[in-house]
PDB file of C-alpha atoms in Angstrom:
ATOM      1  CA  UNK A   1      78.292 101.342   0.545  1.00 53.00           C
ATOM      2  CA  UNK A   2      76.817 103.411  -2.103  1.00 56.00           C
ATOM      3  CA  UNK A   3      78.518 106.443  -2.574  1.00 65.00           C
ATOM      4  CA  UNK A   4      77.932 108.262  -5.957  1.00 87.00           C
ATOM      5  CA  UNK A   5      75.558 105.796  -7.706  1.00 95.00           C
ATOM      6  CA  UNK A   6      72.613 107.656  -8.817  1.00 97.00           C
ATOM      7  CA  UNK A   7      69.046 105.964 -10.234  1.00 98.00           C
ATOM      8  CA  UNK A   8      67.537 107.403 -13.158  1.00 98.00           C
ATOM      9  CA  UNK A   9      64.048 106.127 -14.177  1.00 98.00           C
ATOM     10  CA  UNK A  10      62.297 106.001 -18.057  1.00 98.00           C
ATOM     11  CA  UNK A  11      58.962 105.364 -18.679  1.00 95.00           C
ATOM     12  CA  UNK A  12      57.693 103.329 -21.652  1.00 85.00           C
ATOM     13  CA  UNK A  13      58.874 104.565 -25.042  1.00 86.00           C
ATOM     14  CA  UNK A  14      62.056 106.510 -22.855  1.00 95.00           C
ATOM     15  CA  UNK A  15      62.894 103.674 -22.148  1.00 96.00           C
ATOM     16  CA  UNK A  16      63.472 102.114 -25.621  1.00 95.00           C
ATOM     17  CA  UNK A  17      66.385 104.836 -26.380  1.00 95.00           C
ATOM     18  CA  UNK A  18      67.872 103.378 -23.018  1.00 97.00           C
ATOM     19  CA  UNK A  19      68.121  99.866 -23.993  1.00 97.00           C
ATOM     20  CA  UNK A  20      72.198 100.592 -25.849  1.00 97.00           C
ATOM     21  CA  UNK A  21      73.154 102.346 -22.327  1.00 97.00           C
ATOM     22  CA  UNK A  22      72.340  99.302 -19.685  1.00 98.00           C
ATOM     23  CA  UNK A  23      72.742  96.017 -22.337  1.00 98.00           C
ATOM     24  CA  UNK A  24      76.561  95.347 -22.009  1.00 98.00           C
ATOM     25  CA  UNK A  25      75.604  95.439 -18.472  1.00 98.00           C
ATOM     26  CA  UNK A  26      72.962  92.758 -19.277  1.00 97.00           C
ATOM     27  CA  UNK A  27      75.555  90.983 -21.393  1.00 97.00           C
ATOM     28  CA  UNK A  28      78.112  90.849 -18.428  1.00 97.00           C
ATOM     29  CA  UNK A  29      75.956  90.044 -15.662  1.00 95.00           C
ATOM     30  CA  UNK A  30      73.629  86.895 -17.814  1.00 94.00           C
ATOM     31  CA  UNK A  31      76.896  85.589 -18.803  1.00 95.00           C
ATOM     32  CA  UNK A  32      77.494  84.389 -14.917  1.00 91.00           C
ATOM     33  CA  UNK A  33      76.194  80.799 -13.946  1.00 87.00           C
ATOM     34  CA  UNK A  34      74.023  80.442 -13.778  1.00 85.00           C
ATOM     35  CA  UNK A  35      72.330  81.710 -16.760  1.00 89.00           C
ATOM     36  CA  UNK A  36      75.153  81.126 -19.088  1.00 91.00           C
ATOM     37  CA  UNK A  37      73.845  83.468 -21.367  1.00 93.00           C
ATOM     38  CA  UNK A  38      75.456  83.839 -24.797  1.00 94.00           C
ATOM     39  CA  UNK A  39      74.681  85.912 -28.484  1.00 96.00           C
ATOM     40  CA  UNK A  40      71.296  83.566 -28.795  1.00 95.00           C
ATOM     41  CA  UNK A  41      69.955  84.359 -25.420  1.00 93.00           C
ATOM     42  CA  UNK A  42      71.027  88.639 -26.093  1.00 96.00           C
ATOM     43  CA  UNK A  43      69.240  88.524 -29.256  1.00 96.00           C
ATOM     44  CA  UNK A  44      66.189  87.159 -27.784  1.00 94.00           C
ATOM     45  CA  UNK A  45      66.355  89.667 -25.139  1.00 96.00           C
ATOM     46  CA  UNK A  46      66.623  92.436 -26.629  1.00 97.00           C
ATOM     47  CA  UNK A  47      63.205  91.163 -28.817  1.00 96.00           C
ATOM     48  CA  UNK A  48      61.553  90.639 -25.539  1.00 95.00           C
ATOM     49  CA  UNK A  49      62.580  94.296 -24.724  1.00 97.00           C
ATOM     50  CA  UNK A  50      61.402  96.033 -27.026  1.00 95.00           C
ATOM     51  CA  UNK A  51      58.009  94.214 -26.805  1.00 95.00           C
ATOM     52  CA  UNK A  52      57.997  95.048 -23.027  1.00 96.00           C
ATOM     53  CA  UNK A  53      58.342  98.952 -23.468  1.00 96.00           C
ATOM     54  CA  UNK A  54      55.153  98.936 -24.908  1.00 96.00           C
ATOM     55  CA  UNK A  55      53.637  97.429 -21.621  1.00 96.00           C
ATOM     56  CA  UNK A  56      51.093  99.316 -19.384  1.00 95.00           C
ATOM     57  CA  UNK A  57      53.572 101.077 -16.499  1.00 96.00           C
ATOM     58  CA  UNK A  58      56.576  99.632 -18.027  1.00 97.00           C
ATOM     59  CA  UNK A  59      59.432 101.831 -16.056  1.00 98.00           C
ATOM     60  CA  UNK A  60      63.018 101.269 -16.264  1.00 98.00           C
ATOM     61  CA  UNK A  61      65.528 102.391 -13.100  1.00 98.00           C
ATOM     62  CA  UNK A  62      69.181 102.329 -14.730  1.00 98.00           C
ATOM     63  CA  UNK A  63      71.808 103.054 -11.753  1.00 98.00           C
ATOM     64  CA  UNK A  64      75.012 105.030 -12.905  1.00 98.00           C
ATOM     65  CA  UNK A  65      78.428 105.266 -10.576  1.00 96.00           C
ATOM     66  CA  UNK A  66      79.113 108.571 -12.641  1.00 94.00           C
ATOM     67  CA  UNK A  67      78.160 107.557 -16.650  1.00 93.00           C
ATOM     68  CA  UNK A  68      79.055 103.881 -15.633  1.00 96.00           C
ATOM     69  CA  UNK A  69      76.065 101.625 -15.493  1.00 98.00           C
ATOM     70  CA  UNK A  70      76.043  99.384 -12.252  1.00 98.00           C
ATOM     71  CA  UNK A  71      72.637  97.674 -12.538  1.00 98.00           C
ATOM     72  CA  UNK A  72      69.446  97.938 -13.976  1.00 98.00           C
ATOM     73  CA  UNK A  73      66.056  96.685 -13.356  1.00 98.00           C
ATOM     74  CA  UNK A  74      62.172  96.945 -14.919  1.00 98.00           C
ATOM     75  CA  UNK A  75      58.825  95.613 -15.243  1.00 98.00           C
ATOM     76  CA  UNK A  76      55.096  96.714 -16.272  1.00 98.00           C
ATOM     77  CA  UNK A  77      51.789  95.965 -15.090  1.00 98.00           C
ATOM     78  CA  UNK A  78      50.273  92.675 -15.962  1.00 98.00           C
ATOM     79  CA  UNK A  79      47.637  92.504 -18.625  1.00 96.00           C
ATOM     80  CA  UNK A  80      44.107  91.315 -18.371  1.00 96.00           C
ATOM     81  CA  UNK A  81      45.221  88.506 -20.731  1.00 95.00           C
ATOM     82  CA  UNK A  82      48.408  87.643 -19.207  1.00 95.00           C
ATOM     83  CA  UNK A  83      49.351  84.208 -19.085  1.00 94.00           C
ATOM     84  CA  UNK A  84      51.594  84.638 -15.991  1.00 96.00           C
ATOM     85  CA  UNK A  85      49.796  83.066 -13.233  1.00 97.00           C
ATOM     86  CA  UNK A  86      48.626  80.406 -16.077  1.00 94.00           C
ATOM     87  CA  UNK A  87      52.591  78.958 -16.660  1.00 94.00           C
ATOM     88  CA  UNK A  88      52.689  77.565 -12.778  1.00 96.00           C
ATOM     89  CA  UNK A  89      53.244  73.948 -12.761  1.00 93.00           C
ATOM     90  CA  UNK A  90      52.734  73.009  -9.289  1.00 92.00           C
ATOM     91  CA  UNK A  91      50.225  74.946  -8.108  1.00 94.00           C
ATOM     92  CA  UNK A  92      46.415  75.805  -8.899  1.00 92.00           C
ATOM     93  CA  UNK A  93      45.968  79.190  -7.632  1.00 94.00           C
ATOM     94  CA  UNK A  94      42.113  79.974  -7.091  1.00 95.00           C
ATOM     95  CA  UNK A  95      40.438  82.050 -10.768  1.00 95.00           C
ATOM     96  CA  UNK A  96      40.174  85.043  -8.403  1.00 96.00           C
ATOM     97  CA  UNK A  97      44.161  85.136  -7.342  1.00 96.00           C
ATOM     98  CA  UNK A  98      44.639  84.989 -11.582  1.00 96.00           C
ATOM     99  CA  UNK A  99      42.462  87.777 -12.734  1.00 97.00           C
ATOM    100  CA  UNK A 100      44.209  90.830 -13.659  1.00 97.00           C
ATOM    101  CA  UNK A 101      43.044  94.153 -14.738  1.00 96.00           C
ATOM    102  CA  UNK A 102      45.670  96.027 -15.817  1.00 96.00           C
ATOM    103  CA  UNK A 103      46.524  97.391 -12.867  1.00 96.00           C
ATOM    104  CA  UNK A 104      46.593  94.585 -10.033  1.00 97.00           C
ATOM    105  CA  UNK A 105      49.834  93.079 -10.150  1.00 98.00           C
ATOM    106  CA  UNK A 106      53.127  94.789 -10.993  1.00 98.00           C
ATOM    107  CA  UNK A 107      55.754  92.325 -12.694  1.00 98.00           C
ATOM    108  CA  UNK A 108      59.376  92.909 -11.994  1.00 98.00           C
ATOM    109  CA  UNK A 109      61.523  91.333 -15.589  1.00 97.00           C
ATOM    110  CA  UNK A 110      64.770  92.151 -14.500  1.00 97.00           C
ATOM    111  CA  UNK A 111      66.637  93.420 -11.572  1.00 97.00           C
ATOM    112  CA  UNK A 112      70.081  92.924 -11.772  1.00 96.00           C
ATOM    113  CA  UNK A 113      73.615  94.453 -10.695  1.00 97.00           C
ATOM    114  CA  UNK A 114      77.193  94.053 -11.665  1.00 97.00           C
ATOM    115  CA  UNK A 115      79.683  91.822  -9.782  1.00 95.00           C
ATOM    116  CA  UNK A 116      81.405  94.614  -8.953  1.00 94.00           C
ATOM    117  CA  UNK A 117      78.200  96.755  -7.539  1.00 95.00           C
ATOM    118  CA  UNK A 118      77.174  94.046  -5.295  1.00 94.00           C
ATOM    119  CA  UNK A 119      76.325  93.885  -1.508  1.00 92.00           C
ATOM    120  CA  UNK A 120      76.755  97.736  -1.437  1.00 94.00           C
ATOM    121  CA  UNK A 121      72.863  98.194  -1.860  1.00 95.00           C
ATOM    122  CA  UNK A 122      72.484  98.868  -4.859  1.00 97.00           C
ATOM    123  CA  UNK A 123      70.030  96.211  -5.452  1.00 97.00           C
ATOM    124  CA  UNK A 124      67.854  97.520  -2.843  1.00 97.00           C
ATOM    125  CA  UNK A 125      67.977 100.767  -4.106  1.00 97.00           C
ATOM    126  CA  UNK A 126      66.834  99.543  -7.610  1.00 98.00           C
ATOM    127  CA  UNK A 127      63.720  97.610  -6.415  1.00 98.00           C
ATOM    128  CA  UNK A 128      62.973 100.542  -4.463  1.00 97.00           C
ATOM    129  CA  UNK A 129      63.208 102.926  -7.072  1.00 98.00           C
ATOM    130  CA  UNK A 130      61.130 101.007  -9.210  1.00 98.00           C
ATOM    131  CA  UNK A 131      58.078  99.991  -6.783  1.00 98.00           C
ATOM    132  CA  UNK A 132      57.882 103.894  -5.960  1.00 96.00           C
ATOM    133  CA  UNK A 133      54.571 105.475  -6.620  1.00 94.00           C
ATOM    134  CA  UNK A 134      53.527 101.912  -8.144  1.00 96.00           C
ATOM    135  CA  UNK A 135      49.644 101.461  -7.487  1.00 95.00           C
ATOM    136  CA  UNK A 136      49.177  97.830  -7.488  1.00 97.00           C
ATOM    137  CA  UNK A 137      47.543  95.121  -4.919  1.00 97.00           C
ATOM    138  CA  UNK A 138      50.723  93.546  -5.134  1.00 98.00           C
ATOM    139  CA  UNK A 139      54.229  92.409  -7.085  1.00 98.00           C
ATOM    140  CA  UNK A 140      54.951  89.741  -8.629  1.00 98.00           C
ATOM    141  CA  UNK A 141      58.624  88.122 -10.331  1.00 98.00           C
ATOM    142  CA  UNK A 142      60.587  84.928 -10.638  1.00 96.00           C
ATOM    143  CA  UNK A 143      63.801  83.868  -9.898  1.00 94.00           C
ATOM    144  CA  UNK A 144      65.957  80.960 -10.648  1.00 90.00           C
ATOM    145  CA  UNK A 145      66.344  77.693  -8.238  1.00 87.00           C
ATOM    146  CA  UNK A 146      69.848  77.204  -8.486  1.00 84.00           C
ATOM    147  CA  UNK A 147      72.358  77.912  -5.610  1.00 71.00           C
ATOM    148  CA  UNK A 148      74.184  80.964  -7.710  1.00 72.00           C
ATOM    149  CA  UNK A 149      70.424  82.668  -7.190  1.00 69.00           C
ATOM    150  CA  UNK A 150      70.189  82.111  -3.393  1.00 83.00           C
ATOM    151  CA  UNK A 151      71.462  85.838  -3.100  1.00 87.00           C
ATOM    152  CA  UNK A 152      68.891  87.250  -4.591  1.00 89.00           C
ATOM    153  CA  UNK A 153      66.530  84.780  -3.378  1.00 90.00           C
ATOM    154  CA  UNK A 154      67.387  85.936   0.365  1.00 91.00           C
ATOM    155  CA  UNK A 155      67.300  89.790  -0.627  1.00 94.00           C
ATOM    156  CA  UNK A 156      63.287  88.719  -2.321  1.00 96.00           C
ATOM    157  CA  UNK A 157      62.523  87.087   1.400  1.00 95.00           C
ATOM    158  CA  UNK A 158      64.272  89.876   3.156  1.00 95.00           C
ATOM    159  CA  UNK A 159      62.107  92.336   0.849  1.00 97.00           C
ATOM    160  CA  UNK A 160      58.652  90.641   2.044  1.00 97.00           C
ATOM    161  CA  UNK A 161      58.303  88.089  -1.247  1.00 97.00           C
ATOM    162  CA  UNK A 162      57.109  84.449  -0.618  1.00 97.00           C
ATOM    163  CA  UNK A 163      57.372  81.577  -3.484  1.00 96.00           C
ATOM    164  CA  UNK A 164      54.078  80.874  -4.530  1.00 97.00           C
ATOM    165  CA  UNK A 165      54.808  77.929  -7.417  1.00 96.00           C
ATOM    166  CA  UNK A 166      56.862  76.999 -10.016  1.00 96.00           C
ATOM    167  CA  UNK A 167      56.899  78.863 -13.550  1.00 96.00           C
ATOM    168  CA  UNK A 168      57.847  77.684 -16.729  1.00 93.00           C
ATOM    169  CA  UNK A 169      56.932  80.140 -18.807  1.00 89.00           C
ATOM    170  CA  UNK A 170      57.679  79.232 -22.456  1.00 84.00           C
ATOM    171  CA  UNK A 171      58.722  75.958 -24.181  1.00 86.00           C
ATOM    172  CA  UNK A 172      62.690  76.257 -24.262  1.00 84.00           C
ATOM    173  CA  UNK A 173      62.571  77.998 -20.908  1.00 84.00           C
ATOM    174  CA  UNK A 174      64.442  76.838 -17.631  1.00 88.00           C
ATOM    175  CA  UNK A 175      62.146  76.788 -13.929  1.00 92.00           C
ATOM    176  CA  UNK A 176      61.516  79.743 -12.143  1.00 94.00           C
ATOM    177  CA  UNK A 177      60.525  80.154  -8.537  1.00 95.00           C
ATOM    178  CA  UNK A 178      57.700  82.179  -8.777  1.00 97.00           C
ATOM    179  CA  UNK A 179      57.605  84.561  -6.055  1.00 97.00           C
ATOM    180  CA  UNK A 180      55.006  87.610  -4.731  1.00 98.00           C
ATOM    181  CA  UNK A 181      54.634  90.436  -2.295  1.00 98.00           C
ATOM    182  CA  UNK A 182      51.445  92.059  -1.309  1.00 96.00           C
ATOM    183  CA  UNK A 183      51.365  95.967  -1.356  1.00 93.00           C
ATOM    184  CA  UNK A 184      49.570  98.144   1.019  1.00 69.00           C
ATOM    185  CA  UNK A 185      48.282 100.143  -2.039  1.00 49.00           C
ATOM    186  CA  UNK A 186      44.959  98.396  -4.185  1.00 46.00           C
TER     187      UNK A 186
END
């Protein structure tokens, strides 16, 4: 069980300065099947990053066991433009599901925790800390299909998330279950 880990939370441009603090977190935890990670996929991440912190709502929730960083997680509000709902591949989802006004759906990036971290709640605590205060119709994220992800698949279900399609958001990318959970707020 949790004992001393503690969740601090940045806001956009915070939350750049914070991105030295959780990354060799990052690197540890993406470099478990089964994302395999390596210097490629860290570089491209931390590109991705920085463009994120510049998102509408973008908040970050770091958790710390003392100065040690245990997990991490963020996301931002999707744009009018976004092209989220757009990269499903097995689904058509009606125009009025897709449109976004800045302030609709709330898209979790990452939510992560270390190896050592896990099944202590830690991950609960993270999502929690992030969805707090958000005022959205609903949240949306993906996660991968594989078995490694089933954990966090089952905490998603647990959590009140249901798989709406299959996203493959860019070219090079790998499939993502596509997952979303109304909120009571809207």
């Amino acid at each position: 069980m949790m004992t001393d880990v503690r969740f601090d939370r940045y806001e956009s441009q915070a939350a750049v300065a914070q991105l030295d603090a959780f990354l060799p977190a990052y690197e540890e935890i993406y470099a478990e099947p089964p994302y395999l990670e390596g210097p490629r996929d860290i570089a491209e991440f931390i590109d991705r990053y920085q463009v994120h912190t510049r998102r509408p709502g973008m908040r970050l929730i770091i958790a710390r066991d003392k100065e040690e960083v245990v997990g991490f997680t963020y996301g931002y509000f999707l744009a009018t433009e976004t092209r989220w709902w757009h990269n499903l591949q097995d689904v058509t989802l009606p125009d009025a599901y897709m449109r976004e006004d800045g302030h609709r759906s709330f898209v979790i990036i990452e939510l992560a925790v270390r190896m050592a971290w896990r099944r202590r709640g830690v991950a609960a605590s993270l999502h929690a800390h992030l969805l707090d205060s958000v005022d959205a119709e609903r949240v949306t994220l993906t996660v991968r299909p594989e078995a490694e992800a089933d954990p966090a698949r089952a905490a998603y279900l647990a959590w009140g998330y249901r798989k709406i399609g299959t996203s493959h958001p860019w070219v090079d990318a790998p499939l993502y279950d596509c997952m979303v959970r109304e909120l009571s707020a809207g």
